[in-house]
Structures are given as C-alpha cells and as structure tokens.
Coordinates of C-alpha atoms in Angstrom, one line a residue:
Chain A
M255 CA -0.7 28.1 -9.0
K256 CA -4.1 27.9 -7.1
A257 CA -7.1 26.1 -8.7
T258 CA -10.0 25.2 -7.6
R259 CA -13.3 23.9 -10.2
I260 CA -16.5 24.9 -10.2
V261 CA -20.1 22.4 -11.5
V262 CA -22.3 24.9 -13.5
T263 CA -25.6 23.8 -15.2
A264 CA -28.2 24.9 -17.4
R265 CA -31.6 24.0 -17.9
N266 CA -30.6 22.5 -21.3
R267 CA -27.1 22.0 -23.3
V268 CA -27.9 25.3 -24.8
W269 CA -28.0 27.7 -22.4
L270 CA -25.2 25.1 -20.6
S271 CA -22.8 26.0 -23.7
H272 CA -23.7 29.9 -23.2
A273 CA -22.4 30.1 -19.5
V274 CA -19.7 27.8 -19.9
N275 CA -18.1 29.8 -22.7
S276 CA -19.2 32.8 -20.9
V277 CA -17.0 32.2 -18.0
T278 CA -14.3 30.2 -19.5
G279 CA -13.6 32.7 -21.7
F280 CA -11.0 35.3 -22.0
A281 CA -9.2 32.8 -19.7
T282 CA -5.8 30.9 -21.8
S283 CA -2.8 32.4 -19.9
V284 CA -2.5 34.2 -16.6
I285 CA -0.4 36.3 -17.8
A286 CA -2.6 38.8 -19.0
C287 CA -6.1 37.1 -18.6
K288 CA -5.5 36.3 -15.0
V289 CA -6.7 32.9 -13.9
E290 CA -7.1 30.4 -16.9
A291 CA -9.9 28.4 -17.5
G292 CA -11.6 25.4 -19.4
V293 CA -13.7 22.5 -19.3
E294 CA -13.0 19.3 -17.0
K295 CA -15.5 17.6 -18.3
W296 CA -19.3 18.0 -19.5
L297 CA -22.1 15.8 -16.5
T298 CA -24.9 14.0 -17.0
P299 CA -27.9 15.3 -14.4
S300 CA -27.2 12.6 -12.4
Q301 CA -23.6 13.9 -11.5
T302 CA -25.3 17.3 -11.2
P303 CA -26.9 18.8 -7.3
D304 CA -29.7 19.8 -9.8
G305 CA -30.3 16.7 -11.7
R306 CA -29.5 18.8 -15.0
E307 CA -27.3 19.1 -17.3
G308 CA -23.6 20.4 -16.1
A309 CA -20.1 21.1 -16.4
A310 CA -17.6 20.9 -14.7
I311 CA -14.4 24.3 -15.7
L312 CA -11.7 23.9 -13.4
L313 CA -9.7 27.5 -13.4
F314 CA -6.0 27.6 -12.8
A315 CA -4.7 31.4 -10.8
M316 CA -0.4 32.4 -9.5
S317 CA -2.6 32.8 -5.8
G318 CA -5.2 32.5 -3.8
N319 CA -6.4 36.1 -3.8
Q320 CA -5.7 36.3 -8.2
L321 CA -8.1 33.5 -8.3
E322 CA -11.0 34.5 -5.5
A323 CA -11.0 37.6 -7.2
Q324 CA -11.6 36.5 -10.7
L325 CA -14.1 33.4 -9.7
R326 CA -15.9 36.4 -7.7
D327 CA -15.6 38.6 -11.2
R328 CA -16.5 35.6 -13.5
V329 CA -19.2 34.4 -11.7
G330 CA -21.5 37.5 -11.1
Q331 CA -20.8 38.8 -14.5
C332 CA -21.0 35.5 -16.3
L333 CA -22.8 33.0 -14.8
L334 CA -25.5 35.1 -12.5
T335 CA -26.5 36.8 -15.9
S336 CA -26.9 33.5 -18.1
P337 CA -30.6 32.0 -18.1
T338 CA -30.6 29.3 -15.8
S339 CA -28.2 28.8 -14.7
A340 CA -26.5 27.4 -11.4
V341 CA -23.2 27.5 -10.1
F342 CA -21.9 24.7 -7.6
S343 CA -18.7 24.2 -5.6
G344 CA -16.9 20.9 -7.5
M345 CA -14.5 20.4 -5.1
D346 CA -14.3 19.7 -1.3
E347 CA -10.7 19.5 -0.3
G348 CA -8.3 22.7 0.5
K349 CA -9.4 26.4 1.4
A350 CA -12.3 27.8 1.2
V351 CA -13.2 30.1 -1.6
A352 CA -15.8 32.3 -1.8
L353 CA -18.8 31.5 -4.3
G354 CA -22.5 32.6 -4.1
K355 CA -21.3 34.6 -0.4
A356 CA -19.3 37.1 -2.9
I357 CA -22.0 37.5 -4.5
R358 CA -25.1 37.2 -2.2
Y359 CA -25.9 41.2 -2.1
F360 CA -26.5 41.2 -5.4
G361 CA -30.7 40.1 -3.7
D362 CA -30.4 43.1 -2.3
G363 CA -31.5 41.6 0.8
Y364 CA -34.8 39.1 -0.4
Q365 CA -31.2 36.7 -0.8
I366 CA -32.6 33.1 0.7
S367 CA -29.7 30.9 2.1
K368 CA -30.3 27.2 2.3
K369 CA -28.4 25.0 4.2
L370 CA -28.7 21.6 3.5
G371 CA -26.2 19.1 6.1
N372 CA -22.6 20.8 5.2
R373 CA -23.6 22.7 2.2
R374 CA -25.0 26.3 2.1
Y375 CA -26.7 27.5 -1.1
W376 CA -28.3 31.2 -1.9
R377 CA -30.6 31.5 -4.0
I378 CA -30.6 35.0 -5.2
P379 CA -34.0 36.5 -6.7
V380 CA -33.5 37.1 -10.4
M381 CA -35.9 37.7 -13.7
D382 CA -36.3 34.4 -14.9
G383 CA -37.1 32.7 -11.2
E384 CA -34.0 32.6 -8.6
F385 CA -29.9 32.0 -9.0
V386 CA -28.8 29.0 -6.7
C387 CA -24.9 29.5 -6.1
E388 CA -23.3 27.3 -3.5
D389 CA -21.8 29.6 -0.3
V390 CA -18.0 28.8 -1.2
T391 CA -15.6 26.0 -2.9
H392 CA -12.5 25.0 -2.1
R393 CA -8.9 26.1 -3.8
I394 CA -5.7 23.3 -3.6
D395 CA -2.3 23.8 -5.1
S396 CA -1.6 23.1 -8.4
I397 CA 0.5 22.9 -12.4
G398 CA 0.3 24.8 -14.4
G399 CA 1.7 25.2 -18.2
G400 CA 2.5 21.7 -18.5
N401 CA 3.0 21.7 -22.1
F402 CA 4.7 19.6 -25.7
L403 CA 5.3 21.0 -29.1
I404 CA 4.0 19.2 -32.2
I405 CA 6.2 19.7 -34.9
A406 CA 5.0 18.4 -38.0
K407 CA 5.9 19.2 -42.3
D408 CA 2.8 21.6 -43.2
I409 CA -0.2 22.4 -40.9
D410 CA -2.4 20.1 -41.8
S411 CA -0.8 17.6 -39.7
A412 CA -0.4 19.8 -37.2
L413 CA -3.3 20.6 -36.8
G414 CA -4.6 17.2 -37.7
A415 CA -2.5 15.2 -34.7
A416 CA -2.5 18.8 -32.0
E417 CA -6.8 17.8 -32.4
S418 CA -5.7 13.9 -31.8
A419 CA -4.7 14.9 -29.0
V420 CA -6.6 17.8 -27.1
A421 CA -9.5 14.1 -28.1
A422 CA -7.3 12.7 -25.8
I423 CA -6.4 15.1 -23.4
D424 CA -9.6 15.5 -22.6
K425 CA -10.3 12.0 -21.7
V426 CA -8.4 12.7 -18.2
A427 CA -9.7 13.6 -15.0
N428 CA -8.5 17.3 -13.5
T429 CA -6.7 19.0 -16.3
I430 CA -7.6 21.2 -18.7
T431 CA -6.2 22.9 -21.5
P432 CA -7.0 26.3 -21.2
F433 CA -6.1 27.8 -24.9
P434 CA -8.4 27.8 -27.8
G435 CA -9.5 24.2 -29.3
G436 CA -6.3 23.3 -26.9
V437 CA -3.9 25.2 -28.7
V438 CA -1.6 27.4 -29.2
R439 CA 0.4 28.7 -32.3
S440 CA 2.1 31.5 -31.1
G441 CA 4.7 30.2 -28.3
S442 CA 6.3 32.3 -26.3
K443 CA 9.4 32.2 -24.7
V444 CA 10.7 34.4 -21.8
G445 CA 11.8 37.9 -22.5
S446 CA 12.1 39.9 -24.9
K447 CA 13.7 43.2 -26.8
Y448 CA 11.1 45.6 -25.8
R449 CA 11.6 47.0 -22.6
G450 CA 8.8 45.8 -20.5
L451 CA 7.4 42.5 -22.5
I452 CA 7.6 39.3 -19.7
A453 CA 7.3 37.2 -23.2
S454 CA 7.5 37.4 -26.7
T455 CA 7.7 34.9 -29.2
N456 CA 9.0 31.3 -29.7
D457 CA 11.4 32.8 -32.4
A458 CA 13.2 29.0 -32.8
Y459 CA 10.7 27.8 -33.5
C460 CA 9.1 29.9 -36.5
P461 CA 9.2 28.7 -39.8
T462 CA 9.8 31.9 -41.5
L463 CA 12.4 33.1 -38.8
R464 CA 14.8 30.2 -40.6
G465 CA 17.6 31.4 -41.9
L466 CA 17.8 34.4 -39.4
V467 CA 17.4 33.4 -35.9
P468 CA 19.3 29.8 -34.4
T469 CA 16.2 27.3 -35.3
N470 CA 15.3 24.7 -33.3
L471 CA 13.4 23.2 -36.2
P472 CA 14.1 20.0 -37.7
H473 CA 14.9 20.1 -41.2
G474 CA 11.3 19.8 -43.7
A475 CA 9.2 21.2 -40.2
N476 CA 6.9 24.0 -41.3
A477 CA 4.6 24.2 -38.9
V478 CA 4.6 24.3 -34.6
L479 CA 1.6 23.5 -32.3
E480 CA 1.4 23.8 -29.7
I481 CA -0.5 22.1 -26.0
V482 CA -0.7 23.7 -23.0
I483 CA -2.1 22.0 -20.1
D484 CA -3.2 23.1 -16.6
G485 CA -3.7 20.1 -13.8
L486 CA -4.5 19.7 -10.4
D487 CA -1.5 17.6 -10.2
E488 CA 1.5 15.8 -11.3
S489 CA -0.1 12.3 -12.0
A490 CA -2.4 14.4 -13.9
V491 CA -0.7 16.7 -15.7
G492 CA 2.2 13.9 -16.8
D493 CA -0.4 11.5 -18.3
A494 CA -2.1 14.2 -19.7
M495 CA 1.4 15.1 -22.0
R496 CA 2.0 11.3 -21.9
E497 CA -1.7 10.6 -23.9
G498 CA -1.4 13.6 -26.3
I499 CA 1.4 12.6 -27.2
V500 CA 0.3 9.0 -27.9
A501 CA -2.3 10.6 -29.6
A502 CA -0.7 12.9 -31.7
C503 CA 1.7 10.3 -32.4
S504 CA -0.2 7.2 -33.8
G505 CA -3.7 8.9 -35.7
K506 CA -3.7 9.5 -39.9
W507 CA -1.4 12.8 -39.1
S508 CA 1.8 11.0 -37.9
E509 CA 3.3 10.8 -41.0
G510 CA 3.2 14.6 -41.3
I511 CA 4.9 15.0 -37.5
L512 CA 8.7 15.1 -37.3
E513 CA 9.8 15.4 -33.9
I514 CA 7.7 16.2 -30.1
T515 CA 9.3 18.6 -28.2
A516 CA 8.4 20.6 -25.0
S517 CA 9.2 24.1 -23.8
N518 CA 10.6 24.4 -20.6
F519 CA 12.0 27.8 -20.3
G520 CA 15.6 26.5 -19.2
G521 CA 13.9 24.8 -16.2
K522 CA 13.0 28.6 -14.2
L523 CA 9.3 28.2 -15.3
G524 CA 8.4 26.4 -12.2
P525 CA 9.1 23.0 -9.8
Y526 CA 8.2 20.8 -12.0
H527 CA 9.3 18.9 -14.5
F528 CA 8.4 16.9 -16.8
H529 CA 10.9 14.4 -19.2
L530 CA 9.1 13.6 -22.6
H531 CA 11.1 10.1 -23.0
S532 CA 10.4 9.5 -18.9
L533 CA 6.6 10.3 -19.6
I534 CA 6.5 7.8 -22.5
D535 CA 9.0 4.5 -21.1
C536 CA 6.1 4.7 -18.7
A537 CA 3.5 4.4 -21.2
Chain B
M169 CA -8.9 -5.7 24.7
S170 CA -13.3 -7.1 26.2
S171 CA -15.2 -6.8 23.7
L172 CA -17.4 -3.5 24.1
K173 CA -21.3 -3.6 25.2
P174 CA -23.7 -0.5 25.2
L175 CA -24.2 1.2 28.3
T176 CA -27.1 -0.1 29.2
F177 CA -30.0 1.8 31.5
T178 CA -32.6 -0.3 32.6
R179 CA -35.6 1.1 34.4
K180 CA -36.0 -0.8 37.4
E181 CA -40.0 -0.3 38.6
D182 CA -42.9 2.0 37.1
L183 CA -42.1 5.5 38.5
D184 CA -44.8 8.1 40.0
F185 CA -41.5 11.3 40.0
P186 CA -39.7 12.8 37.4
V187 CA -36.4 11.7 37.3
D188 CA -34.2 14.6 35.0
M189 CA -31.7 12.2 32.3
R190 CA -29.0 15.3 32.3
F191 CA -26.5 13.6 34.5
L192 CA -25.9 10.6 31.5
R193 CA -23.6 13.5 29.9
N194 CA -22.1 13.9 33.1
I195 CA -22.1 9.9 33.3
V196 CA -20.1 9.3 30.6
D197 CA -17.8 12.7 29.5
S198 CA -16.4 10.3 32.7
R199 CA -15.8 7.3 30.9
M200 CA -17.4 6.3 34.4
S201 CA -17.9 2.5 34.9
A202 CA -21.5 0.7 35.3
K203 CA -21.2 0.0 38.8
K204 CA -19.3 3.0 40.1
A205 CA -22.2 4.4 37.7
E206 CA -25.0 3.3 39.8
Q207 CA -23.3 4.5 43.3
V208 CA -23.8 8.3 41.4
L209 CA -26.3 10.5 44.2
M210 CA -28.9 11.8 42.0
S211 CA -29.0 15.6 43.2
S212 CA -32.5 16.6 41.5
L213 CA -34.0 13.7 43.3
P214 CA -35.2 13.6 46.5
D215 CA -34.5 10.7 49.2
A216 CA -30.6 10.9 48.0
L217 CA -32.4 8.1 45.3
R218 CA -29.5 6.5 43.6
I219 CA -29.2 5.6 39.5
G220 CA -28.7 2.8 41.1
D221 CA -31.9 2.8 42.6
I222 CA -33.9 3.7 39.6
F223 CA -32.1 1.7 36.8
K224 CA -29.6 -0.8 36.5
V225 CA -26.6 -0.3 34.6
S226 CA -24.8 -2.5 32.3
G227 CA -22.6 -1.9 29.5
N228 CA -18.5 -0.5 28.7
D229 CA -19.7 1.7 25.3
H230 CA -19.8 5.6 26.1
Q231 CA -20.7 6.0 22.9
N232 CA -23.6 3.8 22.6
I233 CA -26.2 3.7 24.8
V234 CA -29.5 2.0 25.1
I235 CA -32.1 2.9 27.9
E236 CA -34.2 0.0 28.2
N237 CA -38.1 0.3 29.7
S238 CA -38.4 4.1 29.5
N239 CA -41.2 6.4 30.0
A240 CA -42.6 9.7 29.7
K241 CA -41.4 10.0 33.6
L242 CA -37.6 10.4 31.7
E243 CA -36.6 13.9 30.9
G244 CA -33.9 14.9 29.2
I245 CA -32.5 12.4 27.8
G246 CA -29.8 13.2 25.5
T247 CA -29.8 16.9 26.6
G248 CA -26.2 18.3 25.7
W249 CA -25.3 15.2 23.9
R250 CA -22.4 15.6 21.5
R251 CA -21.9 12.1 19.9
G252 CA -22.4 8.3 19.8
T253 CA -26.2 7.2 19.9
I254 CA -28.6 6.9 22.9
K255 CA -31.5 4.6 22.0
V256 CA -35.1 4.9 23.7
I257 CA -37.2 1.2 23.9
G258 CA -39.9 2.7 25.3
N259 CA -41.3 6.2 25.3
A260 CA -39.3 9.2 26.9
G261 CA -40.2 12.8 28.6
S262 CA -40.8 16.6 28.2
F263 CA -36.9 18.0 27.0
T264 CA -36.0 14.4 25.1
A265 CA -32.1 15.6 22.3
Q266 CA -32.3 19.5 24.6
S267 CA -29.2 21.1 23.3
L268 CA -28.4 18.0 21.7
R269 CA -25.0 18.7 19.7
G270 CA -24.1 15.5 18.0
G271 CA -24.8 12.1 17.6
C272 CA -27.9 10.6 18.0
V273 CA -31.1 9.6 19.7
H274 CA -33.8 7.2 19.0
V275 CA -36.9 7.2 20.3
E276 CA -38.9 4.0 20.0
G277 CA -42.2 6.1 21.2
S278 CA -43.0 9.1 21.7
V279 CA -41.4 12.2 23.9
G280 CA -42.8 15.0 25.6
D281 CA -43.7 19.0 24.9
F282 CA -40.1 20.6 24.0
S283 CA -38.2 18.4 23.0
G284 CA -34.9 19.0 20.3
C285 CA -35.6 22.6 21.8
G286 CA -32.2 23.8 20.9
M287 CA -30.6 21.7 19.4
N288 CA -27.1 23.3 17.8
G289 CA -26.8 19.5 15.8
G290 CA -27.1 15.9 15.4
Q291 CA -30.4 13.7 15.0
L292 CA -33.5 13.1 16.4
V293 CA -35.4 10.6 15.6
I294 CA -39.0 9.4 17.2
E295 CA -40.8 6.8 16.1
A296 CA -44.2 7.8 17.4
D297 CA -45.8 10.6 18.7
A298 CA -44.1 13.9 19.5
G299 CA -45.5 16.6 22.4
N300 CA -46.1 20.0 22.0
G301 CA -43.1 22.5 21.0
L302 CA -41.0 20.4 19.5
G303 CA -37.5 21.7 18.4
A304 CA -39.5 25.4 18.8
S305 CA -37.9 27.9 21.1
L306 CA -38.2 27.3 24.8
P307 CA -41.2 30.0 27.9
G308 CA -38.0 33.3 27.3
E309 CA -35.8 31.7 24.4
K310 CA -35.3 34.4 21.4
I311 CA -34.5 31.3 19.0
G312 CA -35.7 27.7 19.1
M313 CA -33.6 24.9 16.8
N314 CA -30.5 25.8 15.8
E315 CA -29.3 22.4 13.7
G316 CA -29.8 19.9 12.7
R317 CA -32.4 17.3 12.4
I318 CA -35.8 16.0 13.4
I319 CA -37.7 13.1 11.9
V320 CA -41.2 12.2 13.5
N321 CA -42.6 9.3 11.7
G322 CA -46.1 10.1 14.1
N323 CA -47.9 13.2 14.5
T324 CA -47.0 16.6 17.5
G325 CA -48.3 18.1 19.6
T326 CA -48.5 22.2 18.7
R327 CA -46.6 25.1 18.1
L328 CA -44.4 22.8 16.3
G329 CA -40.9 24.8 15.2
N330 CA -41.9 27.8 16.9
R331 CA -38.7 30.7 16.4
M332 CA -36.5 27.8 13.8
R333 CA -33.9 29.3 12.9
R334 CA -32.0 26.4 11.0
G335 CA -32.3 22.3 10.6
L336 CA -35.0 20.2 9.0
I337 CA -37.8 18.6 10.6
V338 CA -39.2 16.0 8.7
V339 CA -42.9 14.9 10.3
Y340 CA -45.4 12.1 8.6
G341 CA -47.9 11.5 10.5
D342 CA -50.8 15.4 11.8
V343 CA -49.4 18.5 13.3
G344 CA -51.8 20.9 16.2
V345 CA -51.9 24.0 15.8
G346 CA -49.5 27.2 15.6
A347 CA -46.6 25.0 13.3
C348 CA -43.6 26.8 12.3
S349 CA -45.1 29.9 14.0
S350 CA -42.6 33.0 13.9
M351 CA -40.4 30.9 12.2
I352 CA -37.0 32.4 11.0
S353 CA -35.1 30.5 9.0
G354 CA -34.5 26.2 7.9
T355 CA -36.6 23.4 6.5
V356 CA -40.0 22.5 7.1
L357 CA -41.2 18.9 6.1
L358 CA -44.9 18.0 6.7
L359 CA -46.2 14.8 5.1
G360 CA -49.2 14.2 7.2
G361 CA -52.6 15.2 7.3
Q362 CA -54.0 19.3 6.4
A363 CA -51.6 22.0 8.6
N364 CA -53.3 24.6 10.6
L365 CA -52.4 27.6 9.4
P366 CA -48.7 27.3 10.0
G367 CA -46.0 29.3 9.3
T368 CA -48.1 32.2 10.7
H369 CA -45.5 35.4 11.3
M370 CA -43.3 33.8 10.1
R371 CA -39.7 35.5 8.5
R372 CA -38.5 33.2 6.0
G373 CA -38.1 29.5 5.8
T374 CA -39.5 26.6 3.7
I375 CA -42.5 24.8 4.7
I376 CA -43.3 21.1 2.3
C377 CA -46.9 20.2 2.8
A378 CA -48.7 17.0 0.8
S379 CA -51.6 18.5 2.2
E380 CA -52.9 22.0 1.1
P381 CA -53.2 23.3 4.5
S382 CA -55.2 26.5 6.1
L383 CA -53.6 29.5 4.9
S384 CA -54.7 33.2 6.0
A385 CA -54.8 35.1 2.6
D386 CA -53.6 38.5 4.2
S387 CA -50.7 37.2 5.1
F388 CA -49.3 34.3 2.9
F389 CA -48.8 34.9 -0.7
E390 CA -49.6 32.2 -3.8
Q391 CA -46.8 32.4 -7.0
E392 CA -46.3 30.3 -9.9
C393 CA -43.9 27.4 -8.9
E394 CA -41.5 27.6 -12.4
N395 CA -38.1 27.0 -12.4
N396 CA -37.4 25.7 -9.4
T397 CA -34.0 24.9 -9.0
Y398 CA -33.6 24.7 -5.3
W399 CA -36.2 22.4 -5.7
N400 CA -33.9 19.7 -7.5
I401 CA -31.6 19.9 -5.0
F402 CA -33.6 19.7 -2.2
C403 CA -35.5 16.7 -3.4
S404 CA -31.4 15.3 -4.1
Y405 CA -31.1 16.1 -0.7
M406 CA -34.2 14.5 0.8
E407 CA -33.0 10.7 -1.8
G408 CA -29.4 10.5 1.1
L409 CA -31.4 11.3 3.8
S410 CA -34.2 9.4 3.9
E411 CA -35.0 5.7 2.8
R412 CA -38.9 6.4 4.2
I413 CA -39.4 9.7 1.6
N414 CA -41.9 8.5 -0.9
Q415 CA -40.0 9.3 -4.3
S416 CA -42.7 10.0 -6.1
L417 CA -43.6 13.1 -3.4
F418 CA -40.4 14.8 -5.1
S419 CA -40.4 13.6 -8.5
C420 CA -42.1 16.0 -10.1
S421 CA -42.5 20.6 -9.0
P422 CA -44.4 21.2 -6.6
R423 CA -47.5 22.7 -7.0
K424 CA -47.6 26.2 -5.6
R425 CA -45.8 28.7 -3.9
F426 CA -46.9 30.3 -1.5
V427 CA -44.3 33.8 0.2
G428 CA -44.8 35.6 3.5
D429 CA -46.2 36.2 6.3
L430 CA -47.0 39.2 4.2
N431 CA -47.5 40.6 8.1
I432 CA -44.4 40.5 9.5
Y433 CA -41.4 40.0 6.3
G434 CA -42.8 37.6 3.8
M435 CA -39.3 36.0 2.9
G436 CA -41.3 33.0 4.3
E437 CA -42.3 30.3 1.8
I438 CA -44.9 27.4 1.2
F439 CA -44.4 24.4 -1.2
I440 CA -47.2 22.6 -1.5
I441 CA -46.3 19.6 -3.6

C-alpha cells in the first residue's frame, strides 16, 4: 500500500475534531472507500507549524494515484470547507504528492504562494480569512491489514478487551486503526457465493453460524471482534499488534477472552506475515 | 593528511582602481593551490597585474574563503558562488553576492550598490550598511533577487528589493526610498525606522514593517488583521532563522495589514507589527 501523513490544525479542539472527523470519514477500508485513514496522534501547539492544536493523520491507499486523488478530494471537500483549518505535510521523505498544489485554483487567482526555506505554502482566500495549505506532502510504501481477532465468551468482554487494545495501539507511532473505534465486527473472508462480491462475512468466526458451517470458534465463544492496523512499516505494525494483544489479554476483561488469533486469508493478502507467537515472544 | 586552512586572500595595499573579484569562483572550481592562484593574470586589470600583486594568498580549503583587509574597491565578491562560505573582513564593493546560488557570503563591513542582485539561493549577511539596489534587479533586468536570504544589520540605500521575485530580506536599520518597488513576490522585513513609500507598484509579496510606513492612500487599502494563520507559520520560521529577531515582535498578531499596490495588481501585502 501507499501511505502519506498530513497535519491538520484548527483554532480550537472543537473545530479540529470537526475537521479531522470529516477528512477521516468513510475511510475504513480500501475495498469500498478507496482509502483508509485515521488519526495517528493528537498534536500540541508546540508540535504544529502554526502553533495551534493539531492532529497527524495517516492515509493509506492501494496505489499512488488513488492516494493522490483521495487526498485532493478530501482536503478540498473536508478541510478547505472546515472553519479555521489549515493543513501541512507530515512526511518529508518519499515521492511528492500534491496537497495545496492541487486545490490552490480554488483561490481563482487570488491565492498567494509563500516559500519559507524549502517549504511552499498556499494561502487561499476563503470567507473566514485564509486557508493555509502546504504545497506538497510525500508518500511512501506501507503496510495495511495487520490484524488480530479477539474471541470472547460474551460481547462485554470482547468490547472491553478491544477498547483496551485500541488504546494501547494508539500510543504506537506510525500506525492507525481505521475502523469505527478501531474495531471491526464484520471480519471478512475472501470471496463469496455471490458473483462479483470480493469479500463476505467470515462465517467461520460467526457465533450464530456455529453448527451450520465449519467453525473456528472454541467452545463457549459468543463474540469475536477484529482489530485492523495500518502502519508505515513492518516494525510499526508488529509493535502495534503486540501492544494490542498484550493489552487485550491483561485488562479486567481478560477472564472473558478465550482466544486471540488472526486472519491471514490463506497467506494471500500480501507479502508481510505477522506470526502472533513470534510477536509475543519478542515482548 | 594535512589540515585544511581557509583559503585566504589578504589585500596588500590600498587600491585606486576597482578589482573584479569574480576570479574567486574559477580558483575554487579548479581547486587551484594558493601559490598557483597568485600567478593568475587578472585580465580585467590594466598593466597585466596578477592576483599575487594585489593579494597574499594562503590556505587550502576551497570551501572556506576569507578575504582580509577588504575594501569597497573589491567588486563582485561571491558572484555565482554555489557552496561553502566567503567571509569578508572589512567592506565589500558593488555586486557582492550577485547571482549567488548557494553557500554563505558574510561581510563584516558594508557592501556597495547592487549587492545580492539576481540571487538564486544561499545567504548574504551584511554586518554594516548596504548601498543602493540591494537584492534589486540590475538595470535592464526584469527580476531582482529570485531565492535565498539577505540579512542587513545596518541601513540600506534606495531601491531595496526592487522587482524582487522570491526570497527573504531582513533589514534591521533604516531603508532608503523606493524599498520593494515593483516587487513581484518574496518577503521583506523592515525592522528599522519609518520607510518612505515602500511597495510602490508591488504586484505580490509581503513587506513587514516595525514602524508604520508612509503609504499612498490611493495605492494601499487597510484591512483588519484577523485569523492570520500564515503569520504564525512565518514567525515560527523566523525564530529558527535568526536569533536576533526580537521574539516580542512576533509574540502577537500584526497590528495592521495593507493590501496593494491597487494601481497594479493589489496582491501585495504590508504588515505593521
């Protein structure tokens, strides 16, 4: 996969949240959303180029062109429109990807280019003042789809463990968990009995299908939740998976956790394989 | 391996004629030894003078040049310079750092007219004053400074940054008339006294004034200065650039913003801090 990082800032946390929620909205899976996006970390004013509160956002797509198109559309429709927002590059290495360069024309000739050092900024006049946007960001090769499944005896235990896992993963740099709350309940298998559908429910892990299809669920399992992780490199995804698994199994919900496993799609999803026992042994 | 010592040109005596210092680049590019450099014939001078007749040359570090006992007769120091540093002890003449592309030219004294013209990168630091046309376009040229930074700790003459297209100029002292006239883009900080009619006929670009300048009401329109995100970015950049910039200057938003020159294009801006 290809990934980029942008830094979004706004006047206060409220409007920053609005901007971030908008730009990372409908970005859970590349299958239908064409991009996976999420907040990598929240930034203090001292960590942002314009001295305001900010957020580092990672976006992942299957190709460079797709990433560039999604970035342009999301910055143009979600950040340009969000009051007081500004957006900057969060990545200095890799191939350049247009950021402000692609949407400066909204200024209709009244946009201002300012180059400070090696960085170019666009100041696009909008109705609340100016939308400041860095000219380009960069993209690098990355890894998507790192995952593990939390198999629990009930939904409370599964949710509690998943929340602990996501909280632990949030502290790992260079990673995001793009699904709602970082958690997926509709884990999928490749293919379907219906033509044209490339993914369908992971029936082997559906408690209500036990008895109807061959199951992978242990006795007493009634809820399974999946954590999906995208990362900028192999070590980041591995670290996130390890932190997540350890957190899921060590909190107050650990008694209800029956098993931790992972979907590997027969090893066909990509070149990177994360073996859970190896990850935990490294801890 | 012998240690590197700055390649040093020490002027021997007073000059009553200008010396074209563009030979420096040839000596550096060819990595000529100090002894050989002294034998180079200076074609720009009468009487078949050689570099050794004017300078005592010593040292071997071609990326670290020192010109000692310099004065305003030495013209074109740092012309076309691409990397490394040139330190000028004393004054420098006209066309200092003309077409500078990289590296740094540091003048401990003053520089003459048209210094920094056509700069395309690098940094020119002037500890004292600068003459007319600093960073401006040369007569007949369409654009002045195109990239890089000029920092002047003293005063400058007229036509500072005329037709400047890109880059940054900081002047801590006073500026002469016609500063930033016909400016195309770029950023100029005027941190000294009141500037007289800066930005006349400017198309784009940013001028930041510590003192409110005299402006033609027909040429500039005063605006409220609200929600200026770019200002924060610029201040952050300046903090990393120069220790001498008084942090208090940038601790608050600019007091006023003027846009203009309305007679030309009107996309230039003047901040009053």
